[in-house]
Amino acid sequence: MLIKLARLSLFNRRGTVLMTLLSLVISITLLLGIDHLRHEAKNSFTSTVSGTDLIVGARSGQLNLLLYSIFRIGNATANLSWESYQRIQNHPQIAWTIPISLGDSHRGYRVVGTNQDYFTYYRYAGQNSLQLQQGEVFSDVYDTVLGAEVATRLGYQLGDEIVLAHGIGQVSFSEHKDKPFTVVGILAPTGTPVDQSVHVTLQGIEAIHIDWQQGAPMPGRRVSAEQAVEMDLTPKAITAFLVGLNSRAATFMVQRQINEFRGEPLSAILPGVALAELWQMLSMVERLLLVITLLVLLAGLVGMTTTLLASMKERQREIAILRAVGAHPRSLFLLVQLEVLLITLASLLLAFALLFVALWFGQDLLASRYGLFIGLNPIRSSSLQLVGVVIGLSLILGCIPSWLAYRRALTDGLSVRL
Amino acid sequence: MTDKPKKYVIDLKNLQFRWPGSSGWQLQLPGLQLEAGQHLFVRGASGSGKTTLLNLLSGITTPHQGELWLQQQPMHRLSASKRDTLRAQQIGVVFQQLNLIPYLSVIDNVLLVARFAGQSISASEERASQLLSRLGLVESIHQRAAAELSVGQQQRVAIARALLLRPALLIADEPTSALDADNRDAFMQLMLAEANDSGTTVIFVSHDTALRQYFHWYLDMEQLAQGVQAC
């Protein structure tokens, strides 16, 4: 009965209640959303490098190397030579390597030059290896294997021909039009940046740049696609390579040896350590964001309290009637708290729904812009904790109007001061 | 310790009350006893302590001195929450106007009292519906929101609510002041008929002495010392 009373009383004041609800939904969505993104970003980043022991590139900061080689964020400052790669690859402790050559793109999606080892050794989200949804792994110079998202977003089928562009902008003015690639395979979705990559052979990368120099076609010199295949397509340099070791115990030894490599300055990094550094850098920002969202939540809850307090004046009559039919003052306290609870629960439900919808629409944007793969389900232990915080805070603040109702019930009795 | 009174619905002895901070008694009533079925007319203008008397009788407040027995229950000694429950079970209240919670349906307004008396609502539903119909409120409006009813209809719903649990006492605080003369007489007759049917004693407060004709007993707030007189 009390719940029915609370529900109908709220419905009776639906104008103000709706505005209160709106402000609460926004602040709770913000809180849950930030928390969700925080966790999902970490998961997304961590799962992307699950099988890799070391990443090697030209000497640079470990974060920079991690971000451009794995997450395709930012650019390499320098390349490393093919000879160095060949020499390190033969290290007895190294089980496998995956060469990566970056710098081209296709309609905003990055092109990754690599070899078959990519499909054999790359691991994500634990022990998962890449699976082909359709077709097969590239074998010819002008073959390409598309990530799942590239294929669905751009509507490519097996056998389609695509043209790569130089550089990594959404719009490029210099395209490798003379050497189109044929789609021979499409990968299954992985929830990592692989989904947004266009994979070609290292020879393919070499072939499209054979008549280029310093980022532009060499004037007066044209090498056709057929001619290029006949030439020596051994790469001269790659951007980075991923390393899998025979034994994790050797990680630090191999890392040191690569860092002290005499041929050229190289950096070998542990992805886990680099990620930890990233989290540490972000933790301040993260905490600040959380504090801000908590304050926004508090503002929303104070707004609710204000609305309820303001409504107490027009509800004197209600209180007097309820007292007359035998309601205890504590029933009136409970009634107002129930209203607070109903508003809060409704806001929470709506906030989860809104967040889900926002993630549904924002997922692609986050993936294509920032390489973040965000799951749609925002319910986890930390979000449930936040739900607890929201309910707790609202009930604490709800005590103010509830206490007023209690006082009114005690002092005003059956009389109504209009 | 006084002996427990046996037969009175309401038994008041030497009742004294004052608001906190004020000097002098705001209300002094040497004695008032009503047996079942003895209806009392209380005449009092505003400011005469009328509201205080009603708050005392309904157990919202307690007297500073004296005794107040309702159905052999010592209201002056009971805890606030026991008094609240007793009010739900034994006292019906009808105000001047705006007796109903506007957003509840007519029938839910009537059943409200059953909920706070701790009684099963389903058991009271039939009586609620019968009472409303006897008071001239046809079944089609039982489910309507209370706010949609006319003032006269609302007052009759208030009577149905006040009498739902066949309480010992019905307190009516100028319930006819918002009604016109025709409605007023019809209302008085219906109210007293239903009260008699439920075995309920009525204490009726009004400044309108024309309504005295419906009652056998009379109390003037301005001459409390004289006590209850026969009309």
XYZ file of C-alpha atoms in Angstrom:
649
model
C 0.000 0.000 0.000
C 2.790 2.390 0.947
C 4.560 1.536 -2.297
C 1.365 2.114 -4.263
C 0.944 5.416 -2.458
C 4.527 6.429 -3.246
C 4.183 5.391 -6.855
C 0.899 7.211 -7.420
C 2.064 10.259 -5.501
C 5.109 10.476 -7.761
C 2.965 9.988 -10.827
C 0.716 12.762 -9.584
C 3.742 15.082 -9.530
C 5.156 13.676 -12.743
C 6.276 17.013 -14.161
C 8.847 17.792 -11.515
C 9.617 14.117 -10.950
C 10.485 13.686 -14.631
C 12.940 16.579 -14.524
C 14.521 15.137 -11.399
C 14.696 11.770 -13.088
C 16.343 13.303 -16.127
C 19.097 14.979 -14.139
C 19.707 11.796 -12.180
C 19.762 9.630 -15.299
C 22.353 11.897 -16.877
C 24.604 11.921 -13.840
C 24.297 8.184 -13.214
C 24.917 7.398 -16.870
C 28.021 9.539 -16.718
C 29.241 7.758 -13.610
C 28.559 4.253 -14.933
C 29.839 5.155 -18.374
C 33.158 6.476 -17.155
C 33.603 3.449 -14.937
C 32.709 1.122 -17.785
C 35.062 2.776 -20.264
C 37.848 2.694 -17.713
C 37.554 -1.060 -17.280
C 36.853 -1.859 -20.887
C 39.798 0.202 -22.098
C 42.090 -1.754 -19.799
C 40.591 -5.067 -20.865
C 40.763 -4.100 -24.477
C 44.396 -3.071 -24.241
C 45.443 -6.039 -22.159
C 43.722 -8.620 -24.325
C 45.328 -7.252 -27.462
C 48.831 -8.181 -26.365
C 48.061 -11.365 -24.510
C 50.465 -13.670 -26.333
C 53.359 -11.337 -26.989
C 56.457 -11.424 -24.789
C 58.421 -8.561 -26.340
C 57.882 -5.830 -28.865
C 60.923 -4.583 -30.721
C 61.232 -1.353 -32.669
C 63.593 1.482 -33.335
C 64.756 3.141 -30.131
C 61.937 5.099 -28.544
C 59.919 5.302 -25.367
C 58.174 2.079 -24.482
C 54.716 3.629 -24.527
C 55.196 5.094 -27.951
C 56.390 1.792 -29.337
C 53.511 -0.092 -27.729
C 50.901 2.342 -28.972
C 51.939 2.478 -32.603
C 52.933 -1.145 -33.076
C 49.946 -2.782 -31.405
C 47.203 -0.214 -31.104
C 47.941 1.681 -34.291
C 47.856 4.947 -32.385
C 50.403 7.515 -33.488
C 53.346 6.917 -35.765
C 56.715 5.263 -35.634
C 59.578 7.668 -35.319
C 61.975 5.410 -37.151
C 62.166 2.007 -38.753
C 64.520 -0.843 -38.067
C 66.510 -2.510 -40.787
C 65.654 -5.873 -42.257
C 69.145 -7.185 -41.459
C 68.787 -6.391 -37.782
C 65.424 -8.144 -37.800
C 66.956 -11.207 -39.489
C 69.793 -11.362 -36.985
C 67.649 -11.036 -33.883
C 65.115 -13.501 -35.235
C 67.783 -16.201 -35.105
C 68.303 -15.797 -31.366
C 68.062 -19.255 -29.817
C 65.560 -18.143 -27.159
C 63.165 -16.657 -29.688
C 60.367 -19.006 -30.748
C 58.623 -16.785 -33.233
C 58.487 -13.248 -34.532
C 55.865 -11.247 -36.377
C 57.242 -8.403 -38.518
C 55.038 -5.342 -38.850
C 55.353 -2.646 -41.428
C 53.078 0.378 -41.076
C 52.568 3.662 -42.846
C 49.826 3.100 -45.415
C 46.115 3.088 -45.079
C 42.901 2.253 -46.852
C 39.994 4.642 -46.333
C 41.102 5.414 -42.807
C 41.980 1.847 -41.868
C 45.627 1.129 -41.307
C 47.513 -1.227 -43.559
C 49.745 -3.754 -41.831
C 52.500 -5.315 -43.844
C 53.424 -8.665 -42.314
C 53.899 -12.317 -43.184
C 52.064 -15.591 -42.591
C 53.489 -15.822 -39.072
C 51.001 -13.135 -38.096
C 48.151 -15.574 -38.600
C 50.026 -18.420 -36.949
C 51.445 -16.822 -33.824
C 49.429 -13.744 -32.949
C 47.339 -14.294 -29.814
C 44.648 -12.120 -28.313
C 42.372 -12.297 -25.268
C 44.195 -15.201 -23.702
C 45.096 -17.976 -26.086
C 42.900 -17.158 -29.089
C 44.561 -17.208 -32.478
C 43.225 -15.403 -35.508
C 40.524 -17.251 -37.421
C 39.508 -16.695 -41.010
C 35.830 -16.139 -41.508
C 36.119 -16.474 -45.264
C 38.850 -17.212 -47.778
C 42.448 -17.863 -46.929
C 45.683 -16.284 -45.775
C 47.485 -14.144 -48.344
C 50.120 -15.815 -50.516
C 50.531 -13.525 -53.514
C 52.227 -10.120 -53.435
C 48.954 -8.311 -54.155
C 46.754 -10.346 -51.836
C 45.134 -8.773 -48.798
C 43.364 -10.162 -45.725
C 40.866 -7.790 -44.154
C 39.970 -7.394 -40.510
C 36.317 -8.144 -39.719
C 35.283 -4.547 -39.258
C 36.996 -3.302 -42.410
C 35.096 -5.885 -44.444
C 31.687 -5.216 -42.888
C 32.004 -1.448 -42.731
C 33.228 -1.040 -46.274
C 31.177 -3.944 -47.610
C 34.024 -5.900 -49.148
C 33.702 -9.453 -50.418
C 36.316 -11.951 -51.409
C 37.730 -11.069 -54.823
C 37.171 -7.305 -54.500
C 40.053 -5.069 -55.470
C 41.159 -2.304 -53.151
C 43.634 0.524 -53.565
C 45.961 1.495 -50.721
C 46.743 5.093 -49.907
C 50.007 6.511 -48.761
C 49.952 7.876 -45.233
C 47.327 7.278 -42.628
C 44.759 10.030 -43.027
C 41.062 9.431 -43.691
C 41.516 11.169 -47.014
C 44.714 10.723 -48.917
C 45.787 12.444 -52.067
C 48.464 9.998 -52.972
C 47.144 6.561 -53.696
C 48.863 3.490 -54.979
C 46.330 3.254 -57.759
C 48.528 1.367 -60.132
C 48.877 -1.605 -57.811
C 45.480 -2.704 -56.493
C 45.190 -5.540 -53.984
C 42.749 -8.422 -54.123
C 40.799 -9.484 -51.034
C 41.582 -13.163 -50.458
C 40.548 -13.522 -46.837
C 38.399 -11.940 -44.163
C 39.188 -12.495 -40.488
C 36.651 -13.304 -37.806
C 36.022 -10.497 -35.292
C 38.500 -10.362 -32.422
C 37.668 -7.197 -30.524
C 41.210 -5.931 -31.033
C 42.733 -3.475 -33.528
C 43.194 -6.450 -35.868
C 39.549 -5.979 -36.840
C 40.420 -2.606 -38.276
C 43.517 -3.595 -40.110
C 44.157 -4.342 -43.749
C 46.815 -7.036 -43.862
C 49.165 -7.365 -46.802
C 52.500 -9.058 -47.358
C 55.744 -7.263 -46.672
C 56.500 -7.789 -50.368
C 53.293 -6.013 -51.246
C 54.339 -2.999 -49.162
C 57.688 -3.054 -50.897
C 56.110 -3.351 -54.338
C 53.809 -0.337 -53.988
C 56.683 1.831 -52.855
C 59.236 0.609 -55.367
C 58.799 3.661 -57.582
C 58.367 6.057 -54.664
C 60.902 8.107 -52.902
C 60.527 10.151 -49.752
C 56.804 9.768 -49.612
C 56.005 10.707 -53.180
C 56.073 8.953 -56.565
C 59.339 9.437 -58.337
C 58.677 11.582 -61.361
C 59.303 9.963 -64.664
C 59.671 6.497 -63.261
C 56.782 4.074 -63.368
C 56.980 0.433 -62.455
C 53.855 -1.520 -63.298
C 52.389 -4.079 -60.931
C 53.588 -6.939 -63.116
C 57.084 -5.525 -63.407
C 57.338 -5.013 -59.690
C 56.669 -8.666 -58.933
C 59.684 -9.605 -61.029
C 61.967 -7.361 -58.992
C 63.617 -8.085 -55.652
C 60.926 -7.376 -53.085
C 62.886 -8.141 -49.962
C 61.942 -5.374 -47.527
C 64.668 -2.941 -46.564
C 63.090 -2.020 -43.292
C 60.128 -2.806 -41.058
C 58.419 -0.751 -38.371
C 58.537 -3.204 -35.489
C 58.227 -6.848 -34.686
C 56.530 -8.904 -32.003
C 58.487 -11.621 -30.269
C 57.401 -14.857 -28.655
C 59.989 -16.597 -26.501
C 60.614 -20.271 -25.838
C 60.549 -19.556 -22.138
C 59.184 -16.557 -20.317
C 62.132 -16.882 -17.935
C 64.428 -15.583 -20.671
C 62.410 -12.402 -21.193
C 64.704 -10.022 -19.375
C 67.847 -11.525 -20.823
C 66.583 -11.252 -24.408
C 65.285 -7.767 -23.718
C 68.679 -6.654 -22.500
C 70.462 -8.229 -25.433
C 68.201 -6.479 -27.919
C 68.533 -3.151 -26.131
C 72.321 -3.533 -26.380
C 72.219 -4.636 -30.007
C 75.226 -3.205 -31.816
C 73.872 -2.923 -35.339
C 71.469 -0.060 -34.580
C 69.688 1.442 -31.589
C 66.683 -0.715 -30.782
C 64.143 -0.924 -27.987
C 62.616 -4.123 -26.724
C 59.696 -3.677 -24.394
C 57.467 -5.891 -22.280
C 53.883 -5.078 -23.265
C 52.617 -5.670 -19.709
C 55.145 -3.260 -18.234
C 54.409 -0.648 -20.879
C 50.690 -0.981 -20.201
C 51.296 -0.615 -16.480
C 53.138 2.614 -17.220
C 50.191 3.750 -19.308
C 47.735 3.022 -16.486
C 49.943 4.823 -14.039
C 50.031 7.871 -16.288
C 46.285 7.727 -16.674
C 45.427 6.945 -13.061
C 45.461 10.613 -12.030
C 43.145 11.533 -14.874
C 41.033 8.503 -14.115
C 40.643 9.401 -10.475
C 39.897 13.007 -11.328
C 37.205 11.899 -13.759
C 35.673 9.645 -11.147
C 35.627 12.436 -8.583
C 34.015 14.796 -11.081
C 31.334 12.279 -11.984
C 30.674 11.618 -8.311
C 30.197 15.352 -7.816
C 27.828 15.458 -10.764
C 25.921 12.599 -9.158
C 25.804 14.485 -5.892
C 24.435 17.524 -7.698
C 21.713 15.346 -9.216
C 20.813 13.895 -5.834
C 20.752 17.307 -4.197
C 18.412 18.365 -6.996
C 16.119 15.480 -6.128
C 16.185 16.395 -2.447
C 15.336 19.986 -3.294
C 12.374 18.947 -5.410
C 11.061 16.674 -2.676
C 11.554 19.350 -0.044
C 9.688 21.864 -2.172
C 6.847 19.389 -2.640
C 6.437 18.893 1.103
C 4.633 22.205 1.351
C 1.868 21.169 -1.006
C 1.714 17.791 0.672
C 0.658 19.004 4.122
C -2.885 17.955 3.306
C -1.697 14.498 2.327
C 0.193 14.178 5.578
C -2.827 15.271 7.629
C -5.083 12.750 5.864
C -2.627 9.930 6.362
C -2.286 10.861 10.024
C -6.059 10.887 10.388
C -6.363 7.356 9.064
C -3.765 6.207 11.559
C -0.408 6.504 9.783
C 2.525 6.656 12.189
C 4.941 9.521 11.635
C 7.500 6.862 10.719
C 5.166 5.647 7.944
C 5.418 9.122 6.450
C 9.197 9.052 6.789
C 9.109 5.698 5.025
C 6.761 6.992 2.353
C 9.131 9.774 1.341
C 12.111 7.430 1.462
C 10.209 5.016 -0.758
C 9.674 7.817 -3.225
C 13.401 8.537 -3.144
C 14.106 4.856 -3.699
C 11.653 4.631 -6.586
C 13.151 7.676 -8.294
C 16.654 6.343 -7.762
C 15.869 2.839 -8.992
C 14.079 4.195 -12.041
C 17.052 6.459 -12.741
C 19.451 3.551 -12.394
C 17.450 1.382 -14.771
C 17.147 4.170 -17.309
C 20.822 5.027 -16.914
C 21.845 1.442 -17.660
C 19.541 1.409 -20.668
C 20.851 4.758 -21.885
C 24.431 3.629 -21.400
C 23.735 0.457 -23.334
C 22.252 2.432 -26.205
C 25.098 4.956 -26.104
C 27.665 2.148 -26.160
C 25.795 0.464 -28.991
C 26.138 3.588 -31.084
C 29.494 4.700 -29.733
C 31.184 1.324 -30.045
C 32.175 1.764 -33.668
C 33.341 5.306 -33.169
C 35.514 4.350 -30.222
C 36.912 1.418 -32.142
C 37.723 3.295 -35.308
C 38.937 6.507 -33.681
C 40.733 5.252 -30.618
C 41.205 1.525 -31.154
C 39.177 0.825 -28.040
C 36.957 -2.199 -28.152
C 34.204 -1.699 -25.660
C 31.873 -4.444 -24.542
C 28.181 -3.600 -24.433
C 27.416 -5.035 -21.027
C 28.035 -2.349 -18.384
C 27.194 -4.642 -15.439
C 30.210 -5.743 -13.449
C 31.216 -5.834 -9.803
C 32.485 -2.249 -9.792
C 29.337 -0.920 -11.454
C 27.234 -2.796 -8.910
C 29.300 -1.119 -6.201
C 28.514 2.221 -7.799
C 24.826 1.272 -7.824
C 25.164 0.684 -4.099
C 26.831 4.074 -3.664
C 24.065 5.797 -5.638
C 21.286 4.139 -3.630
C 23.081 4.757 -0.346
C 23.731 8.424 -1.092
C 20.183 9.016 -2.271
C 18.719 7.443 0.853
C 21.006 9.513 3.061
C 20.024 12.730 1.283
C 16.421 11.524 1.207
C 16.423 11.642 4.985
C 16.092 15.426 4.776
C 12.614 15.579 3.174
C 11.636 12.384 4.995
C 12.557 13.929 8.316
C 10.528 16.994 7.417
C 7.511 14.779 6.698
C 8.079 13.077 10.043
C 8.235 16.410 11.885
C 5.150 17.697 10.116
C 3.281 14.537 11.009
C 4.196 14.963 14.657
C 3.577 18.666 15.093
C 0.807 19.578 12.644
C -1.376 16.629 13.469
C -4.751 16.855 11.813
C -4.600 20.571 11.203
C -3.444 21.947 7.918
C -1.702 25.266 7.792
C -2.559 26.550 4.399
C -5.183 4.641 39.851
C -8.734 5.104 38.746
C -11.018 2.187 38.156
C -11.370 1.249 34.550
C -14.563 2.814 33.234
C -16.863 0.142 31.921
C -19.299 1.317 29.356
C -18.207 4.664 27.975
C -16.958 5.052 24.438
C -15.182 8.171 25.501
C -14.465 9.160 29.059
C -12.619 12.364 29.825
C -11.625 13.391 33.308
C -10.279 16.763 34.282
C -8.503 17.239 30.988
C -5.948 20.042 30.747
C -3.751 21.033 27.836
C -1.517 23.892 26.805
C 0.829 24.517 23.920
C 4.501 24.437 24.866
C 5.708 27.878 25.944
C 2.289 29.403 26.498
C 1.130 30.320 29.962
C -2.232 29.250 31.264
C -4.296 26.307 30.131
C -5.424 26.412 26.557
C -8.053 23.821 27.150
C -9.683 22.733 30.373
C -12.446 20.194 30.392
C -13.689 18.889 33.737
C -15.466 15.847 32.349
C -17.083 14.288 29.331
C -18.590 10.837 29.038
C -20.355 9.408 26.021
C -21.946 6.017 25.744
C -22.210 4.099 22.510
C -24.641 5.776 20.171
C -24.731 9.070 22.081
C -23.893 11.683 19.483
C -22.444 14.990 20.623
C -22.593 18.389 18.982
C -19.636 20.648 19.827
C -20.092 24.306 19.036
C -16.929 26.302 18.704
C -15.590 29.155 16.650
C -12.007 28.966 15.460
C -9.565 29.790 18.231
C -11.782 28.267 20.899
C -9.563 25.238 21.364
C -11.635 23.176 18.977
C -8.662 21.840 17.011
C -6.847 21.055 20.226
C -9.814 19.059 21.467
C -9.927 17.129 18.198
C -6.198 16.428 18.309
C -6.609 15.176 21.886
C -9.645 13.035 21.112
C -7.953 11.457 18.122
C -4.762 10.776 20.036
C -2.501 13.025 17.962
C -1.551 14.870 21.131
C -1.824 13.900 24.774
C -3.166 15.953 27.662
C -0.788 17.405 30.220
C -3.144 16.461 32.996
C -6.210 14.389 33.357
C -7.373 11.189 31.783
C -8.745 10.297 28.397
C -10.214 6.840 27.923
C -11.309 5.578 24.558
C -13.131 2.238 24.641
C -11.501 1.464 27.992
C -8.059 2.271 26.548
C -6.070 4.917 28.443
C -5.122 7.252 25.582
C -3.262 9.524 27.977
C -0.844 6.735 28.822
C -0.389 4.943 25.511
C 2.695 5.389 23.351
C 2.391 7.514 20.227
C 2.514 4.540 17.933
C -0.164 2.651 19.931
C -2.349 5.743 19.742
C -1.830 5.843 15.963
C -2.947 2.243 15.640
C -5.877 2.835 17.964
C -6.902 5.808 15.854
C -6.844 3.695 12.725
C -8.991 1.036 14.374
C -11.340 2.979 16.632
C -11.612 6.543 15.313
C -12.872 7.841 12.032
C -12.052 11.422 11.079
C -13.842 13.654 8.586
C -12.410 17.094 7.862
C -13.999 20.271 6.638
C -12.959 19.519 3.077
C -10.208 17.961 0.999
C -10.483 14.718 2.918
C -9.176 12.558 0.122
C -5.818 11.901 -1.404
C -6.498 13.298 -4.854
C -4.486 10.836 -6.910
C -5.868 7.690 -5.272
C -9.071 6.144 -6.537
C -12.234 6.537 -4.463
C -12.136 2.943 -3.263
C -8.417 3.126 -2.405
C -9.049 6.236 -0.356
C -11.618 4.308 1.660
C -9.346 1.284 2.037
C -6.450 3.446 3.245
C -7.682 3.133 6.810
C -7.677 -0.671 6.684
C -4.028 -0.624 5.720
C -2.963 1.510 8.658
C -5.172 -0.440 11.045
C -3.209 -3.510 10.032
C -6.236 -5.248 8.565
C -6.417 -7.200 5.370
C -7.500 -4.949 2.550
C -9.289 -7.660 0.605
C -11.511 -8.394 3.618
C -12.613 -4.762 3.755
C -13.215 -4.319 0.054
C -16.789 -5.574 0.089
C -17.852 -3.341 2.974
C -16.106 -0.369 1.368
C -18.029 -0.878 -1.824
C -21.353 -1.354 0.035
C -20.818 1.731 2.161
C -20.045 3.853 -0.869
C -23.123 2.621 -2.660
C -25.333 3.249 0.394
C -23.923 6.772 0.545
C -25.139 7.297 -2.989
C -21.862 6.796 -4.811
C -22.587 4.412 -7.656
C -20.128 1.685 -8.475
C -18.938 3.331 -11.686
C -17.172 6.069 -9.768
C -15.453 3.813 -7.214
C -12.431 3.465 -9.431
C -12.278 7.126 -10.432
C -9.603 9.393 -9.004
C -10.876 11.217 -5.914
C -9.967 14.593 -7.404
C -12.609 14.160 -10.101
C -15.474 14.102 -7.589
C -17.617 17.029 -6.471
C -17.137 18.381 -2.949
C -20.368 16.756 -1.753
C -19.308 13.399 -3.155
C -15.864 13.734 -1.608
C -17.397 14.346 1.825
C -19.486 11.195 1.469
C -16.396 9.197 0.508
C -14.789 10.573 3.653
C -17.715 9.223 5.705
C -17.313 5.815 4.091
C -13.643 5.826 4.997
C -14.292 6.990 8.541
C -16.857 4.226 9.127
C -15.168 1.412 7.194
C -13.850 -0.418 10.246
C -16.965 0.302 12.383
C -14.959 2.483 14.766
C -16.164 3.400 18.227
C -15.892 7.098 17.503
C -16.409 9.348 14.492
C -14.930 12.823 14.725
C -16.346 15.255 12.206
C -14.786 18.704 11.963
C -17.233 21.021 10.166
C -17.769 18.485 7.400
C -20.730 20.403 5.984
C -19.192 23.858 5.752
C -18.445 23.457 2.043
C -21.926 22.140 1.241
C -25.080 24.010 0.329
C -28.204 23.691 2.493
C -29.845 20.804 0.584
C -26.661 18.795 0.438
C -25.970 19.582 4.052
C -29.180 18.056 5.353
C -28.859 15.007 3.157
C -25.297 14.646 4.346
C -26.237 14.876 8.013
C -28.931 12.270 7.664
C -26.720 9.863 5.752
C -23.849 10.301 8.161
C -25.902 9.709 11.279
C -27.765 6.776 9.719
C -24.516 5.079 8.767
C -22.974 5.879 12.138
C -25.943 4.279 13.912
C -25.701 1.298 11.604
C -22.023 0.867 12.489
C -22.675 1.436 16.182
C -20.423 4.487 16.088
C -20.603 7.488 18.400
C -20.342 10.816 16.593
C -18.623 13.935 17.886
C -19.599 16.684 15.504
C -17.879 20.051 15.615
C -19.433 23.078 13.963
C -20.094 26.758 14.503
C -23.428 26.350 12.738
C -25.968 26.007 15.572
C -28.693 25.120 13.052
C -27.187 21.642 12.968
C -27.800 21.160 16.663
C -31.213 19.738 15.859
C -29.653 16.435 14.797
C -28.068 15.827 18.201
C -29.107 15.000 21.720
C -26.040 16.295 23.426
C -24.375 19.639 23.184
C -21.067 21.101 24.287
C -20.149 24.750 23.907
C -16.410 25.370 23.658
C -16.816 28.837 25.101
C -18.567 27.521 28.191
C -16.670 24.340 28.846
C -17.213 24.599 32.584
C -20.872 23.898 32.086
C -20.021 20.595 30.507
C -22.310 18.616 28.260
C -25.935 19.663 28.150
C -28.953 18.092 26.650
C -30.278 19.853 23.619
